[in-house]
Short mmCIF file of C-alpha atoms in Angstrom, two decimals:
data_model
loop_
_atom_site.label_atom_id
_atom_site.label_comp_id
_atom_site.label_asym_id
_atom_site.label_seq_id
_atom_site.Cartn_x
_atom_site.Cartn_y
_atom_site.Cartn_z
CA MET D 89 37.40 -0.97 5.62
CA THR D 90 36.10 -4.39 6.75
CA GLU D 91 35.79 -7.07 4.09
CA PRO D 92 32.20 -8.32 3.64
CA ALA D 93 31.13 -11.88 4.31
CA GLU D 94 28.77 -13.80 2.05
CA GLY D 95 25.22 -12.41 2.21
CA GLU D 96 26.20 -9.11 3.80
CA ILE D 97 25.04 -5.85 2.22
CA ARG D 98 27.94 -3.60 1.21
CA VAL D 99 27.29 0.09 1.83
CA LEU D 100 29.09 3.21 0.64
CA LEU D 101 28.37 6.21 2.89
CA VAL D 102 28.46 9.69 1.34
CA ASP D 103 28.02 12.69 3.65
CA ASP D 104 30.13 15.74 4.31
CA GLN D 105 29.60 15.52 8.08
CA GLU D 106 31.67 12.99 10.01
CA LEU D 107 29.10 13.05 12.83
CA VAL D 108 26.38 11.88 10.45
CA ARG D 109 28.57 9.14 8.99
CA SER D 110 29.42 8.00 12.49
CA GLY D 111 25.73 7.74 13.33
CA LEU D 112 25.08 5.75 10.16
CA ARG D 113 27.90 3.37 11.00
CA ARG D 114 26.34 2.73 14.41
CA ILE D 115 22.98 1.89 12.81
CA LEU D 116 24.20 -0.19 9.85
CA ARG D 117 26.00 -2.73 11.96
CA ARG D 118 27.68 -5.94 10.86
CA ARG D 119 25.63 -8.06 13.22
CA ASP D 120 22.53 -6.84 11.33
CA GLY D 121 23.97 -7.90 7.97
CA PHE D 122 25.72 -4.72 6.78
CA VAL D 123 29.33 -3.83 6.12
CA ILE D 124 30.58 -0.31 5.38
CA THR D 125 33.01 -0.77 2.50
CA GLY D 126 33.78 2.91 1.98
CA GLU D 127 33.03 6.51 3.00
CA CYS D 128 33.09 9.81 1.10
CA GLY D 129 32.96 13.39 2.32
CA ASP D 130 31.58 14.80 -0.94
CA GLY D 131 29.83 13.72 -4.13
CA ASP D 132 32.91 14.20 -6.27
CA GLU D 133 34.67 11.40 -4.35
CA VAL D 134 32.08 8.75 -5.24
CA PRO D 135 33.48 7.52 -8.60
CA ALA D 136 36.95 6.93 -7.17
CA ALA D 137 35.50 5.21 -4.11
CA LEU D 138 33.43 2.83 -6.25
CA ALA D 139 36.46 2.08 -8.38
CA ALA D 140 38.32 1.02 -5.24
CA VAL D 141 35.59 -0.85 -3.34
CA ALA D 142 32.42 -2.78 -4.17
CA ALA D 143 29.05 -1.57 -2.92
CA ASP D 144 25.48 -2.86 -3.14
CA VAL D 145 23.95 0.51 -2.23
CA VAL D 146 25.10 4.12 -1.88
CA VAL D 147 23.57 6.05 1.04
CA MET D 148 24.00 9.66 -0.08
CA ASP D 149 23.30 13.02 1.51
CA LEU D 150 21.78 15.57 -0.87
CA ARG D 151 23.45 18.69 0.54
CA MET D 152 27.22 18.69 0.08
CA LYS D 153 29.68 21.48 -0.67
CA ARG D 154 31.36 20.63 -4.00
CA VAL D 155 29.16 18.11 -5.80
CA ASP D 156 25.74 17.60 -4.25
CA GLY D 157 23.86 14.34 -4.06
CA ILE D 158 21.68 15.08 -7.09
CA GLU D 159 24.61 15.61 -9.44
CA ALA D 160 26.51 12.68 -7.95
CA THR D 161 23.48 10.43 -8.48
CA ARG D 162 23.05 11.65 -12.07
CA ARG D 163 26.70 10.86 -12.82
CA LEU D 164 26.35 7.36 -11.38
CA ARG D 165 23.29 6.64 -13.52
CA GLN D 166 24.98 7.99 -16.63
CA ALA D 167 27.97 5.76 -15.94
CA GLY D 168 25.79 2.70 -16.45
CA ASP D 169 25.22 -0.22 -14.12
CA ARG D 170 26.24 1.29 -10.79
CA PRO D 171 24.88 0.67 -7.27
CA PRO D 172 21.44 2.14 -6.50
CA VAL D 173 21.32 5.36 -4.49
CA LEU D 174 19.33 5.89 -1.31
CA ALA D 175 19.06 9.63 -0.67
CA LEU D 176 19.16 11.26 2.76
CA THR D 177 16.85 14.27 2.97
CA THR D 178 14.33 16.23 5.07
CA PHE D 179 10.74 17.31 4.51
CA ASP D 180 12.01 20.85 3.84
CA ASP D 181 14.09 19.70 0.86
CA ASP D 182 11.27 19.36 -1.68
CA GLU D 183 13.32 20.70 -4.57
CA LEU D 184 16.33 18.58 -3.70
CA LEU D 185 14.20 15.47 -3.24
CA ALA D 186 12.47 15.95 -6.60
CA GLY D 187 15.83 16.44 -8.26
CA ALA D 188 17.23 13.30 -6.67
CA LEU D 189 14.32 11.18 -7.86
CA ARG D 190 14.58 12.54 -11.39
CA ALA D 191 18.35 11.95 -11.31
CA GLY D 192 17.72 8.27 -10.61
CA ALA D 193 17.71 7.73 -6.84
CA ALA D 194 15.94 4.49 -5.94
CA GLY D 195 14.44 6.01 -2.83
CA TYR D 196 14.97 8.32 0.07
CA VAL D 197 15.09 8.27 3.85
CA LEU D 198 13.97 11.28 5.85
CA LYS D 199 16.48 12.38 8.46
CA ASP D 200 13.88 12.19 11.22
CA SER D 201 13.22 8.50 10.43
CA SER D 202 13.89 5.79 12.98
CA ALA D 203 16.90 3.47 12.84
CA GLU D 204 14.49 0.66 11.93
CA ASP D 205 13.25 2.55 8.86
CA LEU D 206 16.81 3.27 7.71
CA ILE D 207 17.77 -0.40 8.02
CA ARG D 208 14.70 -1.52 6.08
CA ALA D 209 15.28 1.13 3.40
CA VAL D 210 18.90 0.13 2.82
CA ARG D 211 17.94 -3.54 2.54
CA VAL D 212 15.11 -2.87 0.09
CA VAL D 213 17.16 -0.59 -2.17
CA ALA D 214 20.22 -2.85 -2.07
CA THR D 215 18.11 -5.77 -3.32
CA GLY D 216 16.65 -3.85 -6.25
CA GLY D 217 13.55 -2.34 -4.69
CA ALA D 218 12.38 1.24 -4.21
CA TRP D 219 11.92 2.98 -0.87
CA LEU D 220 9.75 6.06 -0.94
CA ASP D 221 6.46 7.42 0.34
CA ALA D 222 4.13 7.84 -2.64
CA SER D 223 2.12 10.60 -0.94
CA VAL D 224 5.22 12.69 -0.22
CA THR D 225 6.58 11.99 -3.70
CA ALA D 226 3.32 13.22 -5.25
CA ARG D 227 3.49 16.49 -3.34
CA VAL D 228 7.17 17.00 -4.06
CA LEU D 229 7.00 16.31 -7.79
CA THR D 230 3.89 18.43 -8.25
CA ALA D 231 5.38 21.42 -6.46
CA TYR D 232 8.63 21.02 -8.38
CA ARG D 233 6.86 20.72 -11.73
CA SER D 234 4.84 23.89 -11.09
CA SER D 235 8.02 25.85 -10.47
CA THR D 236 10.16 24.41 -13.26
CA GLY D 237 7.65 23.68 -15.99
CA ASP D 238 6.60 20.39 -17.52
CA ARG D 239 9.40 17.79 -17.35
CA ARG D 240 7.76 14.84 -19.09
CA SER D 241 10.19 12.57 -20.86
CA GLY D 242 10.17 9.10 -22.35
CA PRO D 243 7.52 7.42 -24.51
CA PRO D 244 3.87 8.22 -23.76
CA PRO D 245 1.89 5.71 -21.70
CA GLY D 246 -0.24 5.00 -24.78
CA VAL D 247 2.28 2.30 -25.75
CA LEU D 248 0.98 0.19 -22.85
CA THR D 249 -1.90 -2.28 -23.00
CA PRO D 250 -4.97 -1.43 -20.88
CA ARG D 251 -3.93 -3.89 -18.17
CA GLU D 252 -0.34 -2.59 -18.13
CA PHE D 253 -1.73 0.92 -17.78
CA ASP D 254 -3.78 -0.22 -14.74
CA VAL D 255 -0.66 -1.76 -13.18
CA LEU D 256 1.42 1.38 -13.83
CA ARG D 257 -1.28 3.50 -12.20
CA ALA D 258 -1.25 1.20 -9.17
CA VAL D 259 2.55 1.36 -8.94
CA GLY D 260 2.34 5.16 -9.09
CA ARG D 261 -0.03 5.11 -6.14
CA GLY D 262 2.49 3.18 -4.08
CA LEU D 263 0.82 -0.24 -4.10
CA SER D 264 2.93 -3.37 -3.71
CA ASN D 265 2.68 -6.29 -6.14
CA THR D 266 0.53 -8.17 -3.62
CA GLU D 267 -1.85 -5.23 -3.25
CA ILE D 268 -2.07 -4.79 -7.02
CA ALA D 269 -2.85 -8.48 -7.46
CA THR D 270 -5.67 -8.23 -4.92
CA ALA D 271 -7.08 -5.03 -6.40
CA LEU D 272 -7.06 -6.27 -10.00
CA VAL D 273 -7.91 -9.88 -9.09
CA ILE D 274 -4.91 -11.32 -10.91
CA SER D 275 -1.99 -13.38 -9.66
CA GLU D 276 1.13 -11.79 -8.21
CA VAL D 277 3.19 -13.57 -10.88
CA THR D 278 1.09 -11.84 -13.54
CA VAL D 279 1.65 -8.49 -11.85
CA LYS D 280 5.41 -9.05 -11.90
CA THR D 281 5.24 -9.89 -15.59
CA HIS D 282 3.30 -6.70 -16.34
CA VAL D 283 5.76 -4.61 -14.28
CA GLY D 284 8.69 -6.04 -16.22
CA ARG D 285 7.02 -5.25 -19.55
CA ILE D 286 6.20 -1.72 -18.38
CA PHE D 287 9.83 -1.10 -17.45
CA ALA D 288 10.99 -2.41 -20.84
CA LYS D 289 8.46 -0.44 -22.90
CA LEU D 290 8.97 2.85 -21.05
CA GLY D 291 12.71 2.52 -20.48
CA LEU D 292 12.37 2.64 -16.68
CA ARG D 293 15.06 1.42 -14.28
CA ASP D 294 13.00 0.53 -11.26
CA ARG D 295 9.84 1.17 -9.23
CA ALA D 296 10.99 4.61 -8.12
CA ALA D 297 11.41 5.67 -11.75
CA ALA D 298 7.94 4.26 -12.50
CA ILE D 299 6.38 6.42 -9.78
CA VAL D 300 8.11 9.53 -11.12
CA TYR D 301 6.98 8.64 -14.64
CA ALA D 302 3.37 8.09 -13.49
CA PHE D 303 3.15 11.55 -11.91
CA ASP D 304 5.00 13.27 -14.76
CA HIS D 305 2.65 11.86 -17.40
CA GLY D 306 -0.60 12.37 -15.50
CA VAL D 307 -1.20 8.63 -15.07
CA VAL D 308 -1.61 9.43 -11.38
CA THR D 309 -2.49 12.84 -10.01
CA PRO D 310 -1.71 13.96 -6.44
CA GLY D 311 -4.45 12.94 -4.06
CA GLU D 312 -6.00 10.45 -6.45
CA GLY D 313 -7.40 7.51 -4.55
CA GLN D 314 -6.54 3.95 -5.30
CA ASP D 315 -9.86 3.30 -7.03
CA LEU D 316 -8.72 0.23 -8.93
CA LEU D 317 -11.67 -1.75 -10.24
CA VAL D 318 -11.91 -5.47 -9.69
CA HIS D 319 -11.38 -7.09 -13.08
CA ARG D 320 -14.07 -9.68 -13.67
CA GLY D 321 -13.01 -11.03 -17.05
CA GLU D 322 -14.92 -8.60 -19.27
CA PRO D 323 -13.17 -7.34 -22.43
CA GLU D 324 -10.86 -4.50 -21.49
CA PRO D 325 -11.89 -1.18 -23.06
CA PRO D 326 -9.23 0.85 -24.89
CA VAL D 327 -7.44 3.25 -22.58
CA PRO D 328 -6.66 6.65 -24.10
CA VAL D 329 -3.40 8.43 -23.43
CA PRO D 330 -4.27 10.64 -20.43
CA THR D 331 -4.05 14.39 -20.59
CA PRO D 332 -1.80 15.54 -17.72
CA VAL D 333 -3.62 17.62 -15.14
CA PRO D 334 -2.23 21.16 -14.87
CA ALA D 335 -0.56 21.91 -11.57
CA THR D 336 -3.23 24.52 -10.83
CA ALA D 337 -6.19 22.19 -11.45
CA PRO D 338 -8.07 20.98 -8.37
CA ALA D 339 -7.15 17.48 -7.33
CA PRO D 340 -9.87 14.84 -7.46
CA GLY D 341 -11.68 13.89 -4.28
CA PRO D 342 -11.66 10.51 -2.59
CA PRO D 343 -12.80 7.61 -4.78
CA TRP D 344 -15.40 6.58 -2.21
CA ARG D 345 -16.86 10.07 -1.93
CA ALA D 346 -20.13 9.35 -3.73
CA ALA D 347 -20.76 6.32 -1.56
CA VAL D 348 -19.77 7.92 1.73
CA THR D 349 -20.52 11.58 1.88
CA GLY D 350 -23.59 13.67 2.28
CA PRO D 351 -24.15 16.98 0.52
CA GLY D 352 -22.66 19.01 3.36
CA ALA D 353 -19.66 16.84 4.25
CA ARG D 354 -16.25 18.47 3.95
CA LEU D 355 -13.56 16.33 5.58
CA TYR D 356 -12.90 12.71 4.57
CA LEU D 357 -10.39 10.40 6.24
CA SER D 358 -9.26 7.04 4.94
CA VAL D 359 -7.35 4.20 6.59
CA LEU D 360 -8.45 1.36 4.28
CA GLY D 361 -5.26 1.80 2.29
CA PRO D 362 -2.35 4.18 2.82
CA PRO D 363 -3.71 6.83 5.22
CA ALA D 364 -5.17 9.78 3.35
CA ALA D 365 -7.38 12.80 3.92
CA TRP D 366 -9.33 15.20 1.73
CA ARG D 367 -11.05 18.48 2.47
CA ASP D 368 -13.57 19.70 -0.08
CA GLY D 369 -12.11 17.19 -2.54
CA ARG D 370 -8.52 18.39 -2.11
CA PRO D 371 -5.88 16.10 -0.60
CA LEU D 372 -4.23 16.98 2.70
CA ASP D 373 -0.63 16.24 3.63
CA LEU D 374 -0.75 14.13 6.80
CA GLY D 375 3.00 14.40 7.38
CA PRO D 376 5.56 11.67 8.20
CA VAL D 377 4.49 8.08 8.63
CA ARG D 378 4.65 8.07 12.44
CA GLN D 379 2.46 11.16 12.54
CA GLN D 380 0.01 9.27 10.32
CA ALA D 381 0.29 6.28 12.67
CA LEU D 382 -0.67 8.53 15.59
CA LEU D 383 -3.74 9.74 13.70
CA ALA D 384 -4.73 6.14 12.93
CA ALA D 385 -4.29 5.16 16.58
CA LEU D 386 -6.86 7.81 17.54
CA LEU D 387 -9.08 7.51 14.49
CA LEU D 388 -9.67 3.78 14.95
CA ARG D 389 -10.71 4.34 18.58
CA PRO D 390 -13.22 7.21 18.14
CA GLY D 391 -14.40 8.76 21.36
CA VAL D 392 -11.82 6.81 23.41
CA THR D 393 -9.12 8.64 25.36
CA VAL D 394 -5.69 7.20 24.55
CA SER D 395 -2.78 7.98 26.87
CA LYS D 396 0.54 9.34 25.69
CA ARG D 397 2.21 6.13 26.88
CA GLU D 398 -0.20 3.99 24.84
CA LEU D 399 0.50 6.07 21.75
CA LEU D 400 4.27 5.79 22.20
CA ASP D 401 4.13 2.03 22.77
CA GLY D 402 1.69 1.48 19.91
CA ILE D 403 3.71 3.46 17.36
CA TRP D 404 7.36 3.14 18.44
CA GLU D 405 7.21 0.11 20.78
CA PHE D 406 10.81 -0.25 22.08
CA ASP D 407 12.25 2.67 20.10
CA ALA D 408 10.19 5.53 21.53
CA PRO D 409 11.93 8.92 21.18
CA ALA D 410 12.61 11.29 24.00
CA GLY D 411 10.96 14.70 24.14
CA ASN D 412 7.46 15.87 23.29
CA VAL D 413 6.99 14.17 19.93
CA VAL D 414 3.35 13.20 20.66
CA PRO D 415 2.18 16.77 21.45
CA VAL D 416 4.10 18.03 18.40
CA TYR D 417 2.42 15.49 16.10
CA VAL D 418 -0.98 16.25 17.61
CA TYR D 419 -0.44 19.96 17.01
CA ARG D 420 0.51 19.35 13.38
CA LEU D 421 -2.51 17.10 12.83
CA ARG D 422 -4.81 19.69 14.36
CA GLN D 423 -3.42 22.27 11.96
CA CYS D 424 -3.80 19.92 9.01
CA LEU D 425 -7.34 18.82 9.92
CA ARG D 426 -8.54 22.08 11.40
CA THR D 427 -12.23 22.74 11.04
CA ALA D 428 -14.00 26.04 10.51
CA ASP D 429 -13.36 28.86 12.95
CA GLY D 430 -15.26 28.42 16.17
CA GLU D 431 -15.71 24.64 15.82
CA PRO D 432 -14.04 22.32 18.35
CA ALA D 433 -10.78 20.61 17.43
CA LEU D 434 -11.01 17.09 16.04
CA ILE D 435 -8.31 15.88 18.44
CA THR D 436 -8.94 16.89 22.03
CA ARG D 437 -6.88 16.44 25.16
CA ASP D 438 -7.83 15.75 28.74
CA ARG D 439 -6.01 14.53 31.83
CA GLY D 440 -5.96 10.97 30.50
CA GLY D 441 -4.55 11.63 27.07
CA TYR D 442 -5.87 12.38 23.56
CA ARG D 443 -9.19 11.62 21.89
CA PHE D 444 -10.51 11.81 18.33
CA ALA D 445 -13.86 13.58 18.22
CA GLY D 446 -15.01 12.79 14.72
CA ASP D 447 -18.52 14.28 14.65
CA GLY D 448 -19.26 15.50 11.14
CA VAL D 449 -16.16 13.79 9.67
CA GLU D 450 -16.49 10.96 7.18
CA VAL D 451 -14.21 7.98 7.90
CA ASP D 452 -14.05 5.01 5.54
CA ALA D 453 -13.54 2.50 8.37
CA VAL D 454 -16.75 3.71 10.02
CA ARG D 455 -18.61 3.56 6.72
CA LEU D 456 -17.29 0.03 6.22
CA GLU D 457 -19.08 -1.14 9.36
CA GLU D 458 -22.26 0.71 8.34
CA PHE D 459 -22.34 -1.15 5.03
CA ALA D 460 -21.61 -4.44 6.84
CA ALA D 461 -24.52 -3.77 9.22
CA GLN D 462 -26.79 -3.04 6.26
CA ALA D 463 -25.78 -6.36 4.71
CA SER D 464 -26.53 -8.25 7.92
CA ALA D 465 -29.95 -6.58 8.17
CA ALA D 466 -30.71 -7.52 4.55
CA ASP D 467 -29.71 -11.12 5.31
CA ARG D 468 -32.18 -11.24 8.20
CA GLU D 469 -34.92 -9.88 5.95
CA GLY D 470 -34.16 -12.42 3.24
CA ASP D 471 -33.10 -9.75 0.71
CA LEU D 472 -30.05 -11.52 -0.67
CA ALA D 473 -29.49 -9.09 -3.56
CA ALA D 474 -29.41 -6.11 -1.17
CA ALA D 475 -26.93 -7.93 1.07
CA VAL D 476 -24.59 -8.60 -1.85
CA GLU D 477 -24.83 -4.97 -2.96
CA ALA D 478 -24.05 -3.65 0.55
CA ARG D 479 -21.00 -5.89 0.82
CA SER D 480 -19.85 -4.82 -2.64
CA ARG D 481 -20.00 -1.18 -1.53
CA ALA D 482 -18.07 -2.03 1.62
CA LEU D 483 -15.32 -3.74 -0.38
CA GLU D 484 -15.07 -0.75 -2.74
CA LEU D 485 -13.84 1.33 0.20
CA PHE D 486 -10.54 -0.57 0.33
CA ARG D 487 -7.73 1.16 -1.58
CA GLY D 488 -5.07 -1.48 -1.02
CA GLU D 489 -3.58 -2.82 2.20
CA PRO D 490 -5.18 -1.05 5.19
CA LEU D 491 -2.82 1.35 6.98
CA ALA D 492 -0.16 0.56 4.39
CA GLY D 493 3.32 1.69 5.39
CA LEU D 494 2.48 2.59 8.99
CA PRO D 495 4.94 1.35 11.64
CA GLY D 496 4.28 -0.01 15.10
CA PRO D 497 2.36 -2.85 16.77
CA PHE D 498 -0.98 -1.01 16.82
CA ALA D 499 -0.98 -0.51 13.05
CA ALA D 500 0.14 -4.13 12.56
CA SER D 501 -2.74 -5.47 14.67
CA GLN D 502 -5.26 -3.24 12.90
CA ARG D 503 -3.93 -4.27 9.50
CA ALA D 504 -4.53 -7.90 10.45
CA ARG D 505 -8.01 -7.13 11.79
CA LEU D 506 -9.07 -5.15 8.72
CA ALA D 507 -7.58 -7.74 6.35
CA GLU D 508 -9.64 -10.40 8.10
CA ARG D 509 -12.70 -8.17 7.85
CA ARG D 510 -12.09 -7.73 4.14
CA MET D 511 -11.77 -11.49 3.59
CA SER D 512 -14.97 -12.10 5.54
CA LEU D 513 -16.86 -9.60 3.39
CA TRP D 514 -15.51 -11.20 0.22
CA LEU D 515 -16.61 -14.68 1.30
CA GLU D 516 -20.07 -13.47 2.35
CA LYS D 517 -20.53 -11.52 -0.89
CA LEU D 518 -19.38 -14.41 -3.10
CA ASP D 519 -21.58 -16.88 -1.23
CA GLY D 520 -24.51 -14.54 -1.86
CA GLN D 521 -23.68 -14.33 -5.57
CA LEU D 522 -23.70 -18.14 -5.81
CA ARG D 523 -27.07 -18.32 -4.07
CA LEU D 524 -28.41 -15.74 -6.51
CA GLY D 525 -27.23 -17.80 -9.47
CA ARG D 526 -24.41 -15.39 -10.43
CA HIS D 527 -21.68 -18.02 -10.44
CA SER D 528 -19.91 -16.51 -13.48
CA ASP D 529 -19.33 -13.30 -11.48
CA ALA D 530 -17.84 -15.28 -8.60
CA VAL D 531 -15.38 -17.57 -10.40
CA GLY D 532 -12.78 -14.88 -11.23
CA PRO D 533 -12.49 -13.33 -7.74
CA LEU D 534 -12.59 -16.77 -6.11
CA SER D 535 -9.78 -18.06 -8.33
CA ALA D 536 -7.64 -15.07 -7.36
CA LEU D 537 -8.47 -15.49 -3.66
CA SER D 538 -7.62 -19.18 -3.88
CA GLU D 539 -4.24 -18.45 -5.46
CA ALA D 540 -3.47 -15.85 -2.78
CA ASN D 541 -4.76 -18.10 0.06
CA PRO D 542 -3.88 -21.67 -1.01
CA HIS D 543 -4.66 -23.15 2.44
CA SER D 544 -8.02 -21.42 2.92
CA GLU D 545 -10.72 -24.09 3.09
CA PRO D 546 -13.65 -21.60 2.99
CA VAL D 547 -12.28 -20.11 -0.25
CA ALA D 548 -11.75 -23.56 -1.75
CA ALA D 549 -15.29 -24.62 -0.81
CA LEU D 550 -16.78 -21.55 -2.48
CA LEU D 551 -14.65 -22.06 -5.60
CA MET D 552 -15.79 -25.67 -5.83
CA ARG D 553 -19.43 -24.55 -5.61
CA ALA D 554 -18.85 -21.87 -8.28
CA PHE D 555 -17.23 -24.36 -10.68
CA TYR D 556 -19.98 -26.91 -10.08
CA ALA D 557 -22.69 -24.30 -10.66
CA GLY D 558 -21.08 -23.51 -14.00
CA GLY D 559 -21.10 -27.13 -15.09
CA ARG D 560 -17.40 -27.65 -14.34
CA GLN D 561 -17.59 -30.63 -12.00
CA ALA D 562 -14.08 -31.84 -12.89
CA ASP D 563 -12.59 -28.44 -12.05
CA ALA D 564 -14.44 -28.45 -8.74
CA LEU D 565 -13.01 -31.85 -7.85
CA ALA D 566 -9.54 -30.71 -8.93
CA VAL D 567 -9.75 -27.82 -6.44
CA TYR D 568 -10.39 -30.32 -3.65
CA GLY D 569 -7.53 -32.53 -4.76
CA ARG D 570 -5.11 -29.60 -4.84
CA ILE D 571 -5.94 -28.20 -1.42
CA ARG D 572 -6.01 -31.65 0.18
CA ASP D 573 -2.52 -32.37 -1.17
CA GLU D 574 -1.22 -29.05 0.14
CA LEU D 575 -2.84 -29.46 3.56
CA VAL D 576 -1.49 -32.97 3.98
CA THR D 577 1.98 -32.25 2.56
CA GLU D 578 2.65 -28.85 4.10
CA LEU D 579 0.56 -28.86 7.30
CA GLY D 580 0.07 -32.54 8.00
CA VAL D 581 -3.73 -32.27 8.31
CA GLU D 582 -6.75 -33.49 6.38
CA PRO D 583 -9.43 -31.09 5.05
CA GLY D 584 -12.07 -30.05 7.57
CA GLN D 585 -15.65 -31.27 7.81
CA GLU D 586 -17.23 -28.52 5.67
CA LEU D 587 -14.81 -28.92 2.77
CA ARG D 588 -15.29 -32.69 2.84
CA ARG D 589 -19.06 -32.18 2.82
CA VAL D 590 -18.83 -29.95 -0.28
CA HIS D 591 -16.61 -32.54 -1.94
CA GLN D 592 -19.13 -35.31 -1.30
CA ALA D 593 -21.99 -33.13 -2.54
CA VAL D 594 -20.15 -32.47 -5.81
CA LEU D 595 -19.50 -36.19 -6.24
CA ARG D 596 -23.23 -36.92 -5.71
CA ASP D 597 -24.44 -34.02 -7.92
CA ASP D 598 -26.31 -32.79 -4.85
CA SER D 599 -26.98 -29.16 -5.78
CA ALA D 600 -29.39 -28.64 -2.88
CA SER D 601 -26.64 -29.44 -0.34
CA LEU D 602 -24.41 -26.92 -2.08
CA GLY D 603 -26.93 -24.10 -1.63
CA LEU D 604 -27.65 -24.03 -5.37
CA ALA D 605 -30.91 -24.13 -7.26
CA PRO D 606 -31.87 -27.67 -8.34
CA SER D 607 -31.60 -26.70 -12.02
CA TRP D 608 -27.88 -26.12 -11.49
CA GLY D 609 -27.14 -29.76 -10.79
CA ALA D 610 -25.90 -32.23 -13.34
CA ALA D 611 -29.46 -33.50 -13.89
CA GLY D 612 -30.61 -29.99 -14.80
CA ARG D 613 -27.69 -29.40 -17.13
#
């Protein structure tokens, strides 16, 4: 086998089919930073192969003749510090996939995934990360638990602090450290610290093991929305050890249900986080990520006919598959989202392409704009408290990064658009809180936003106003000094006119220019 160069990822391939290994070799190419250091035709060959060659990751099939991938993975983990395993599986291998995760696999790649997904998965797992789809993992582990009995192991989650419990729950829902930091309004460094402590307290190897643990111990239940509350600095209440939900118990409905649905609504679709759907409070399996991406491409253009070519380009771009994958995905989505007998299908087709007809369906992205419109109307009427409340309800709809995990340029552009929409709502809400005199409520979220967006002048201006309103003039001036240094050093520009105006107003104790009540100024304090 070829010797690796510095920085290359060393891969051991394990599959009993030479044709599959050949395909993997063609994908994991040296020019893309990979080197195949060894190959095995069965799981029983892995220990000898690793004794002879070094590997950063083992890409392992689960179905092999003598020793399958589950047993081979278990033996590697029992042997101590061995390379992480990335399992190869299909959607029909629920039992095998659950076994592989419990045996210690750091993730899995579905055999109908694109070459791009495989490359990304190998890189993530080789560098210590986990590669798995939390929604699929939830379904798999739940089905497996119902057939094999309760498999909880390890210390109970009651050994965690309340904040660590919140972070574990977020990890179990598939959120990244950045998404957890945003949801809990803490820094990403703090999230990493909590994750490390969770692993140490619970004896977990990695993020994949944490997700398995979260489902096994009822910290997260299948279909549970990412309803993480924004921490505002209040004392954290004690968190009891959760009682695991029996496999036969109905899964909870969407977290935004009370805010979104009417008494007769039945189907709820969410794209303000990892795509998800519920019918009558029960989660629906939306299938593989590209099928979810197709649904999002239609869902975010309601009533608009989208051609097959547009869907292919928007989801696969330059790697579009041959065959009738779009009609197949549409058929599966129709089956998943089917309405009552006699009602028209939610996805229709005409000569131009496909269209989402969402009458009677609740969609969080649509509700987001309704709340935003309510806030704008309240602004025009001078009802500042109502505007803040409407924007708060809009922000509660987000369950993490919009369209998290979806591939393709369409999802990427929509992620950017929705992230910008979210930031705009935050700034408008926090500005309203300052004008209402609720500066103590605004300082925590603004500090987190400032840390996450160190070059954002609107965030810095709001944070300066919040500090000043709380009698912290020195802190307000320090915010200006920090962002000016970063703008000049890193971008070569001076702060803009608005930020300079806020700075001068703070220096002059001019509370009126800051949009604050006169009693908030230094003279009133």
